[in-house]
PDB file of C-alpha atoms in Angstrom:
ATOM      1  CA  MET L 732      -9.152 -25.417   7.257  1.00 65.00           C
ATOM      2  CA  PRO L 733      -9.586 -24.629  10.988  1.00 83.00           C
ATOM      3  CA  ALA L 734     -13.180 -24.844  12.217  1.00 89.00           C
ATOM      4  CA  VAL L 735     -12.938 -21.318  13.640  1.00 88.00           C
ATOM      5  CA  GLU L 736     -12.303 -19.951  10.121  1.00 87.00           C
ATOM      6  CA  ILE L 737     -15.427 -21.673   8.814  1.00 91.00           C
ATOM      7  CA  LEU L 738     -17.498 -20.323  11.704  1.00 92.00           C
ATOM      8  CA  GLY L 739     -16.133 -16.838  11.037  1.00 89.00           C
ATOM      9  CA  TRP L 740     -17.041 -16.980   7.357  1.00 87.00           C
ATOM     10  CA  ALA L 741     -20.499 -18.275   8.258  1.00 87.00           C
ATOM     11  CA  GLY L 742     -21.084 -15.409  10.682  1.00 86.00           C
ATOM     12  CA  GLU L 743     -21.274 -17.635  13.737  1.00 92.00           C
ATOM     13  CA  LEU L 744     -18.141 -16.012  15.195  1.00 94.00           C
ATOM     14  CA  ALA L 745     -16.656 -12.523  14.861  1.00 93.00           C
ATOM     15  CA  CYS L 746     -13.050 -11.411  15.210  1.00 92.00           C
ATOM     16  CA  THR L 747     -12.824  -8.735  17.906  1.00 93.00           C
ATOM     17  CA  ARG L 748      -9.103  -7.907  17.985  1.00 92.00           C
ATOM     18  CA  ARG L 749      -5.580  -9.186  17.497  1.00 90.00           C
ATOM     19  CA  THR L 750      -3.036  -9.894  20.198  1.00 88.00           C
ATOM     20  CA  ALA L 751       0.441  -8.379  20.195  1.00 82.00           C
ATOM     21  CA  GLY L 752       1.616 -11.588  18.546  1.00 79.00           C
ATOM     22  CA  GLY L 753      -0.884 -11.248  15.712  1.00 80.00           C
ATOM     23  CA  HIS L 754      -3.324 -13.935  16.902  1.00 89.00           C
ATOM     24  CA  ARG L 755      -7.001 -13.214  16.303  1.00 91.00           C
ATOM     25  CA  LEU L 756      -9.497 -13.351  19.155  1.00 93.00           C
ATOM     26  CA  PHE L 757     -13.105 -14.318  18.417  1.00 94.00           C
ATOM     27  CA  ASP L 758     -16.397 -13.891  20.226  1.00 95.00           C
ATOM     28  CA  LEU L 759     -20.089 -14.542  19.594  1.00 94.00           C
ATOM     29  CA  PRO L 760     -21.530 -11.932  17.210  1.00 93.00           C
ATOM     30  CA  ASP L 761     -24.331 -10.850  19.538  1.00 92.00           C
ATOM     31  CA  ARG L 762     -21.764  -9.961  22.219  1.00 93.00           C
ATOM     32  CA  CYS L 763     -19.542  -7.744  20.052  1.00 93.00           C
ATOM     33  CA  ILE L 764     -21.597  -6.435  17.104  1.00 90.00           C
ATOM     34  CA  PRO L 765     -24.234  -3.701  17.607  1.00 90.00           C
ATOM     35  CA  GLY L 766     -27.708  -5.211  17.635  1.00 86.00           C
ATOM     36  CA  HIS L 767     -29.088  -3.110  14.786  1.00 84.00           C
ATOM     37  CA  LEU L 768     -26.432  -4.528  12.477  1.00 81.00           C
ATOM     38  CA  LEU L 769     -27.375  -8.086  13.338  1.00 82.00           C
ATOM     39  CA  THR L 770     -30.975  -7.453  12.288  1.00 80.00           C
ATOM     40  CA  ASP L 771     -30.116  -5.394   9.185  1.00 76.00           C
ATOM     41  CA  ARG L 772     -31.876  -6.701   6.102  1.00 83.00           C
ATOM     42  CA  ALA L 773     -30.155  -4.566   3.466  1.00 86.00           C
ATOM     43  CA  THR L 774     -30.188  -5.857  -0.091  1.00 91.00           C
ATOM     44  CA  ASP L 775     -26.997  -6.739  -1.935  1.00 92.00           C
ATOM     45  CA  ASP L 776     -27.161  -3.500  -3.924  1.00 96.00           C
ATOM     46  CA  GLU L 777     -27.664  -1.433  -0.760  1.00 94.00           C
ATOM     47  CA  CYS L 778     -24.609  -3.063   0.786  1.00 92.00           C
ATOM     48  CA  LEU L 779     -22.575  -2.435  -2.350  1.00 96.00           C
ATOM     49  CA  ARG L 780     -23.621   1.238  -2.417  1.00 97.00           C
ATOM     50  CA  THR L 781     -22.366   1.611   1.143  1.00 95.00           C
ATOM     51  CA  LEU L 782     -19.095  -0.067   0.222  1.00 96.00           C
ATOM     52  CA  LEU L 783     -18.727   2.146  -2.857  1.00 97.00           C
ATOM     53  CA  GLU L 784     -19.217   5.276  -0.767  1.00 97.00           C
ATOM     54  CA  HIS L 785     -16.555   4.023   1.644  1.00 96.00           C
ATOM     55  CA  ALA L 786     -14.166   3.249  -1.218  1.00 97.00           C
ATOM     56  CA  GLY L 787     -14.828   6.670  -2.728  1.00 97.00           C
ATOM     57  CA  ARG L 788     -14.051   8.383   0.563  1.00 96.00           C
ATOM     58  CA  VAL L 789     -10.776   6.471   0.903  1.00 94.00           C
ATOM     59  CA  LEU L 790      -9.648   7.002  -2.704  1.00 95.00           C
ATOM     60  CA  ALA L 791     -11.032  10.575  -2.921  1.00 94.00           C
ATOM     61  CA  VAL L 792     -11.062  10.595  -6.748  1.00 96.00           C
ATOM     62  CA  ALA L 793     -11.181   7.360  -8.690  1.00 97.00           C
ATOM     63  CA  THR L 794     -12.267   5.684 -11.891  1.00 97.00           C
ATOM     64  CA  ALA L 795     -14.858   2.929 -11.879  1.00 97.00           C
ATOM     65  CA  ASP L 796     -12.005   0.487 -12.424  1.00 96.00           C
ATOM     66  CA  ASP L 797     -10.177   1.875  -9.361  1.00 97.00           C
ATOM     67  CA  LEU L 798     -13.263   1.405  -7.205  1.00 97.00           C
ATOM     68  CA  ALA L 799     -13.789  -2.110  -8.527  1.00 96.00           C
ATOM     69  CA  GLY L 800     -10.164  -2.935  -7.783  1.00 94.00           C
ATOM     70  CA  TYR L 801     -10.439  -1.573  -4.244  1.00 94.00           C
ATOM     71  CA  LEU L 802     -13.539  -3.629  -3.460  1.00 95.00           C
ATOM     72  CA  ARG L 803     -12.571  -6.645  -5.619  1.00 93.00           C
ATOM     73  CA  ILE L 804     -15.911  -6.594  -7.438  1.00 95.00           C
ATOM     74  CA  HIS L 805     -16.773  -6.542 -11.139  1.00 96.00           C
ATOM     75  CA  PRO L 806     -16.386  -3.148 -12.893  1.00 95.00           C
ATOM     76  CA  GLN L 807     -19.823  -3.538 -14.505  1.00 96.00           C
ATOM     77  CA  THR L 808     -21.383  -3.688 -11.041  1.00 97.00           C
ATOM     78  CA  VAL L 809     -19.591  -0.476 -10.097  1.00 97.00           C
ATOM     79  CA  THR L 810     -20.680   1.280 -13.285  1.00 96.00           C
ATOM     80  CA  ARG L 811     -24.292   0.269 -12.708  1.00 97.00           C
ATOM     81  CA  LEU L 812     -24.435   1.460  -9.106  1.00 98.00           C
ATOM     82  CA  LEU L 813     -22.277   4.608  -9.196  1.00 97.00           C
ATOM     83  CA  PRO L 814     -25.112   6.959 -10.269  1.00 96.00           C
ATOM     84  CA  THR L 815     -27.065   5.914  -7.165  1.00 96.00           C
ATOM     85  CA  THR L 816     -24.247   6.701  -4.710  1.00 97.00           C
ATOM     86  CA  PRO L 817     -23.198  10.059  -3.194  1.00 97.00           C
ATOM     87  CA  LEU L 818     -20.117  10.096  -5.461  1.00 98.00           C
ATOM     88  CA  VAL L 819     -20.156  12.768  -8.158  1.00 97.00           C
ATOM     89  CA  PRO L 820     -18.656  12.818 -11.682  1.00 96.00           C
ATOM     90  CA  ALA L 821     -15.278  14.526 -11.886  1.00 94.00           C
ATOM     91  CA  THR L 822     -12.740  15.378 -14.548  1.00 92.00           C
ATOM     92  CA  VAL L 823      -9.037  14.793 -13.975  1.00 92.00           C
ATOM     93  CA  GLY L 824      -6.984  16.469 -16.691  1.00 87.00           C
ATOM     94  CA  PRO L 825      -4.560  13.769 -17.878  1.00 88.00           C
ATOM     95  CA  TRP L 826      -6.815  10.772 -17.169  1.00 92.00           C
ATOM     96  CA  ASP L 827      -8.367   9.092 -20.197  1.00 89.00           C
ATOM     97  CA  LYS L 828     -11.225   7.568 -18.164  1.00 90.00           C
ATOM     98  CA  ALA L 829     -14.196   9.162 -16.418  1.00 93.00           C
ATOM     99  CA  ALA L 830     -13.632   9.781 -12.719  1.00 96.00           C
ATOM    100  CA  TRP L 831     -15.847   9.968  -9.652  1.00 97.00           C
ATOM    101  CA  ALA L 832     -15.148  12.001  -6.529  1.00 97.00           C
ATOM    102  CA  HIS L 833     -16.363  11.801  -2.976  1.00 97.00           C
ATOM    103  CA  PRO L 834     -17.941  15.141  -1.954  1.00 95.00           C
ATOM    104  CA  ALA L 835     -15.496  15.441   0.951  1.00 92.00           C
ATOM    105  CA  ALA L 836     -12.605  15.396  -1.531  1.00 92.00           C
ATOM    106  CA  LEU L 837     -13.918  18.539  -3.255  1.00 89.00           C
ATOM    107  CA  THR L 838     -13.217  20.711  -0.209  1.00 86.00           C
ATOM    108  CA  PRO L 839      -9.797  22.411  -0.510  1.00 77.00           C
ATOM    109  CA  PRO L 840      -7.393  20.654   1.876  1.00 74.00           C
ATOM    110  CA  GLY L 841      -5.518  22.441   4.602  1.00 77.00           C
ATOM    111  CA  GLU L 842      -1.777  22.790   4.758  1.00 78.00           C
ATOM    112  CA  PRO L 843      -0.300  19.296   4.300  1.00 75.00           C
ATOM    113  CA  ARG L 844       1.686  17.933   7.192  1.00 81.00           C
ATOM    114  CA  PRO L 845       5.255  16.873   6.410  1.00 82.00           C
ATOM    115  CA  GLN L 846       5.572  13.110   6.178  1.00 87.00           C
ATOM    116  CA  PRO L 847       8.835  11.192   6.535  1.00 91.00           C
ATOM    117  CA  ALA L 848      10.169   9.251   3.578  1.00 95.00           C
ATOM    118  CA  LEU L 849       9.495   5.543   3.910  1.00 94.00           C
ATOM    119  CA  PHE L 850       9.581   2.258   2.071  1.00 96.00           C
ATOM    120  CA  LEU L 851       6.214   0.720   1.234  1.00 96.00           C
ATOM    121  CA  GLY L 852       5.724  -3.015   1.409  1.00 93.00           C
ATOM    122  CA  PRO L 853       5.206  -4.638  -1.989  1.00 94.00           C
ATOM    123  CA  PHE L 854       1.559  -5.342  -1.104  1.00 92.00           C
ATOM    124  CA  ASP L 855       0.741  -1.897   0.276  1.00 92.00           C
ATOM    125  CA  ASN L 856      -2.789  -0.651  -0.501  1.00 88.00           C
ATOM    126  CA  LEU L 857      -1.322   2.272  -2.412  1.00 91.00           C
ATOM    127  CA  LEU L 858       0.158  -0.203  -4.900  1.00 92.00           C
ATOM    128  CA  TRP L 859      -2.547  -2.829  -4.930  1.00 87.00           C
ATOM    129  CA  HIS L 860      -4.293  -1.595  -8.087  1.00 92.00           C
ATOM    130  CA  ARG L 861      -1.357  -1.089 -10.410  1.00 92.00           C
ATOM    131  CA  PRO L 862      -3.146   0.916 -13.130  1.00 93.00           C
ATOM    132  CA  ARG L 863      -4.059   3.524 -10.511  1.00 94.00           C
ATOM    133  CA  ALA L 864      -0.499   3.613  -9.161  1.00 94.00           C
ATOM    134  CA  ARG L 865       0.818   4.201 -12.681  1.00 94.00           C
ATOM    135  CA  ARG L 866      -1.765   6.920 -13.280  1.00 94.00           C
ATOM    136  CA  LEU L 867      -1.113   8.752 -10.017  1.00 93.00           C
ATOM    137  CA  PHE L 868       2.642   8.362  -9.679  1.00 94.00           C
ATOM    138  CA  THR L 869       3.960   7.457 -13.144  1.00 93.00           C
ATOM    139  CA  PHE L 870       5.392   4.421 -11.394  1.00 95.00           C
ATOM    140  CA  THR L 871       5.213   0.781 -12.459  1.00 94.00           C
ATOM    141  CA  HIS L 872       5.344  -1.643  -9.547  1.00 93.00           C
ATOM    142  CA  LEU L 873       6.313  -5.259 -10.138  1.00 90.00           C
ATOM    143  CA  PHE L 874       6.446  -8.151  -7.675  1.00 93.00           C
ATOM    144  CA  GLU L 875       9.164 -10.436  -8.983  1.00 95.00           C
ATOM    145  CA  ALA L 876       9.705 -12.903  -6.148  1.00 94.00           C
ATOM    146  CA  TYR L 877       8.274 -15.749  -8.220  1.00 95.00           C
ATOM    147  CA  LYS L 878      10.483 -15.067 -11.215  1.00 95.00           C
ATOM    148  CA  PRO L 879      13.829 -16.840 -11.674  1.00 96.00           C
ATOM    149  CA  ALA L 880      16.590 -14.649 -10.258  1.00 93.00           C
ATOM    150  CA  ASP L 881      18.113 -13.958 -13.659  1.00 94.00           C
ATOM    151  CA  ARG L 882      14.799 -12.590 -14.957  1.00 95.00           C
ATOM    152  CA  ARG L 883      14.200 -10.064 -12.181  1.00 95.00           C
ATOM    153  CA  THR L 884      14.645  -6.395 -12.957  1.00 94.00           C
ATOM    154  CA  HIS L 885      14.706  -4.932  -9.447  1.00 95.00           C
ATOM    155  CA  GLY L 886      15.044  -7.880  -7.076  1.00 95.00           C
ATOM    156  CA  TYR L 887      13.236 -10.380  -4.878  1.00 96.00           C
ATOM    157  CA  TYR L 888      11.417  -8.318  -2.199  1.00 95.00           C
ATOM    158  CA  VAL L 889      11.280  -4.829  -3.663  1.00 96.00           C
ATOM    159  CA  CYS L 890       9.877  -1.938  -1.631  1.00 96.00           C
ATOM    160  CA  PRO L 891       8.945   1.323  -3.380  1.00 97.00           C
ATOM    161  CA  LEU L 892      10.266   4.544  -1.833  1.00 98.00           C
ATOM    162  CA  LEU L 893       7.585   7.125  -1.005  1.00 97.00           C
ATOM    163  CA  ALA L 894       8.770  10.696  -0.395  1.00 96.00           C
ATOM    164  CA  ASP L 895       6.989  14.051  -0.617  1.00 92.00           C
ATOM    165  CA  GLY L 896       3.871  12.365  -1.947  1.00 92.00           C
ATOM    166  CA  ARG L 897       5.769  10.750  -4.831  1.00 95.00           C
ATOM    167  CA  LEU L 898       7.096   7.290  -5.568  1.00 97.00           C
ATOM    168  CA  ILE L 899      10.717   8.084  -6.414  1.00 97.00           C
ATOM    169  CA  GLY L 900      12.560   4.772  -6.338  1.00 97.00           C
ATOM    170  CA  ARG L 901      12.706   1.231  -5.002  1.00 97.00           C
ATOM    171  CA  ALA L 902      15.012  -1.076  -3.101  1.00 97.00           C
ATOM    172  CA  ASP L 903      15.332  -4.820  -2.679  1.00 96.00           C
ATOM    173  CA  LEU L 904      15.572  -5.168   1.098  1.00 93.00           C
ATOM    174  CA  THR L 905      16.466  -7.952   3.481  1.00 91.00           C
ATOM    175  CA  ARG L 906      17.970  -8.297   6.965  1.00 85.00           C
ATOM    176  CA  HIS L 907      21.367  -9.859   7.491  1.00 80.00           C
ATOM    177  CA  ASP L 908      23.412 -10.033  10.713  1.00 77.00           C
ATOM    178  CA  ASN L 909      21.043  -7.615  12.497  1.00 77.00           C
ATOM    179  CA  ALA L 910      21.371  -4.983   9.790  1.00 83.00           C
ATOM    180  CA  LEU L 911      18.980  -3.785   7.146  1.00 88.00           C
ATOM    181  CA  THR L 912      20.625  -4.815   3.887  1.00 91.00           C
ATOM    182  CA  VAL L 913      19.987  -3.201   0.519  1.00 94.00           C
ATOM    183  CA  LEU L 914      20.583  -5.720  -2.268  1.00 95.00           C
ATOM    184  CA  HIS L 915      19.510  -3.480  -5.127  1.00 96.00           C
ATOM    185  CA  VAL L 916      18.399   0.146  -5.423  1.00 97.00           C
ATOM    186  CA  SER L 917      17.240   2.396  -8.245  1.00 96.00           C
ATOM    187  CA  PHE L 918      15.559   5.770  -8.636  1.00 97.00           C
ATOM    188  CA  GLU L 919      12.997   7.157 -11.037  1.00 96.00           C
ATOM    189  CA  ASP L 920      13.970   9.909 -13.449  1.00 95.00           C
ATOM    190  CA  HIS L 921      11.778  12.341 -11.482  1.00 93.00           C
ATOM    191  CA  ALA L 922      13.338  11.442  -8.090  1.00 96.00           C
ATOM    192  CA  GLY L 923      14.827  14.898  -7.605  1.00 94.00           C
ATOM    193  CA  PRO L 924      17.952  16.245  -5.874  1.00 95.00           C
ATOM    194  CA  ASP L 925      16.910  15.038  -2.394  1.00 95.00           C
ATOM    195  CA  ALA L 926      16.530  11.401  -3.435  1.00 97.00           C
ATOM    196  CA  HIS L 927      19.637  10.196  -1.603  1.00 96.00           C
ATOM    197  CA  SER L 928      18.595  11.939   1.608  1.00 95.00           C
ATOM    198  CA  HIS L 929      15.079  10.475   1.336  1.00 96.00           C
ATOM    199  CA  PHE L 930      16.642   7.043   0.841  1.00 96.00           C
ATOM    200  CA  ALA L 931      18.708   7.425   4.023  1.00 94.00           C
ATOM    201  CA  ASP L 932      15.647   8.593   6.001  1.00 94.00           C
ATOM    202  CA  ALA L 933      13.601   5.637   4.786  1.00 94.00           C
ATOM    203  CA  CYS L 934      16.391   3.161   5.591  1.00 92.00           C
ATOM    204  CA  HIS L 935      16.662   4.495   9.136  1.00 88.00           C
ATOM    205  CA  HIS L 936      12.886   4.289   9.576  1.00 87.00           C
ATOM    206  CA  MET L 937      12.780   0.724   8.257  1.00 86.00           C
ATOM    207  CA  ALA L 938      15.713  -0.401  10.383  1.00 80.00           C
ATOM    208  CA  THR L 939      14.134   0.938  13.577  1.00 79.00           C
ATOM    209  CA  LEU L 940      10.844  -0.881  12.968  1.00 76.00           C
ATOM    210  CA  THR L 941      12.341  -4.137  14.224  1.00 61.00           C
ATOM    211  CA  THR L 942      13.167  -5.055  17.796  1.00 49.00           C
ATOM    212  CA  GLN L 943      16.848  -5.396  16.986  1.00 52.00           C
ATOM    213  CA  THR L 944      19.176  -3.153  18.957  1.00 46.00           C
ATOM    214  CA  GLN L 945      21.241  -2.293  15.870  1.00 52.00           C
ATOM    215  CA  THR L 946      19.739   0.009  13.286  1.00 57.00           C
ATOM    216  CA  HIS L 947      22.550   0.383  10.773  1.00 72.00           C
ATOM    217  CA  THR L 948      22.102  -0.222   7.065  1.00 84.00           C
ATOM    218  CA  LEU L 949      24.391  -2.086   4.685  1.00 87.00           C
ATOM    219  CA  ILE L 950      24.386  -1.524   0.934  1.00 91.00           C
ATOM    220  CA  ALA L 951      25.691  -4.372  -1.183  1.00 92.00           C
ATOM    221  CA  ASP L 952      28.609  -3.458  -3.428  1.00 93.00           C
ATOM    222  CA  ASP L 953      26.623  -4.455  -6.510  1.00 91.00           C
ATOM    223  CA  ALA L 954      23.333  -2.857  -5.425  1.00 92.00           C
ATOM    224  CA  ALA L 955      23.741  -0.167  -8.086  1.00 93.00           C
ATOM    225  CA  LYS L 956      26.422   1.546 -10.117  1.00 93.00           C
ATOM    226  CA  PRO L 957      29.534   2.257  -7.993  1.00 95.00           C
ATOM    227  CA  ALA L 958      28.995   6.035  -7.977  1.00 95.00           C
ATOM    228  CA  LEU L 959      25.420   5.642  -6.724  1.00 96.00           C
ATOM    229  CA  VAL L 960      26.428   3.130  -4.039  1.00 95.00           C
ATOM    230  CA  THR L 961      29.090   5.540  -2.791  1.00 96.00           C
ATOM    231  CA  ALA L 962      26.647   8.468  -2.756  1.00 95.00           C
ATOM    232  CA  LEU L 963      24.037   6.488  -0.844  1.00 95.00           C
ATOM    233  CA  ARG L 964      26.549   5.264   1.724  1.00 94.00           C
ATOM    234  CA  THR L 965      27.587   8.882   2.240  1.00 94.00           C
ATOM    235  CA  ALA L 966      23.952   9.887   2.728  1.00 93.00           C
ATOM    236  CA  LEU L 967      23.494   7.139   5.315  1.00 91.00           C
ATOM    237  CA  THR L 968      26.620   8.269   7.187  1.00 90.00           C
ATOM    238  CA  GLU L 969      25.436  11.891   7.173  1.00 88.00           C
ATOM    239  CA  HIS L 970      22.030  10.783   8.464  1.00 82.00           C
ATOM    240  CA  VAL L 971      23.621   8.991  11.408  1.00 72.00           C
ATOM    241  CA  THR L 972      25.864  11.915  12.321  1.00 71.00           C
ATOM    242  CA  SER L 973      23.223  14.630  11.882  1.00 68.00           C
TER     243      SER L 973
END
């Protein structure tokens, strides 16, 4: 293990930023961390309460298990400390577990801003705690890269498709000959009539994230049933010409 990693874990160095190439830059803590934080003598429980409030703000409404999964701490610790945090008990109709809400989440939201359809990486935070993803989206996410190929259901590097605040499908994506290549694709039963258009939007967005000059998408002939492959290729063509 590099010595700089050990010094970072020990608090002798602090990461200040990353370069464009992803390399971390370190400095001495007293030159980059506010002084009052360096002299803070908070107890473990006080630190955990602060972390729980942060997790509650991010998740808005969550079960104790959700909060434990977000912070990677034991659920019993969360259950013990929740009554001493600003989070308040909440009831979510279809959930079979007690929920807690951050006070900011109880204020009616404004008009939601339209968001483009996009593919999420298989390790996206939205998917990290799978029970929560199933509860919120009726969507079961699996990472099957370590399974033998003949035992995979959806593929090797499968990216869920997020559109209109819903997880509506997934695609096994790779890049081949400067083109985004779809090896397998499927949609949920609740995907809706705009699923093909959302798929085309997400493919275009994913293709343009790279530095390649070409942004076209290829769909393998056996990526899905022939009728679906044809429909998706048509949607991609219409997206390019629109």
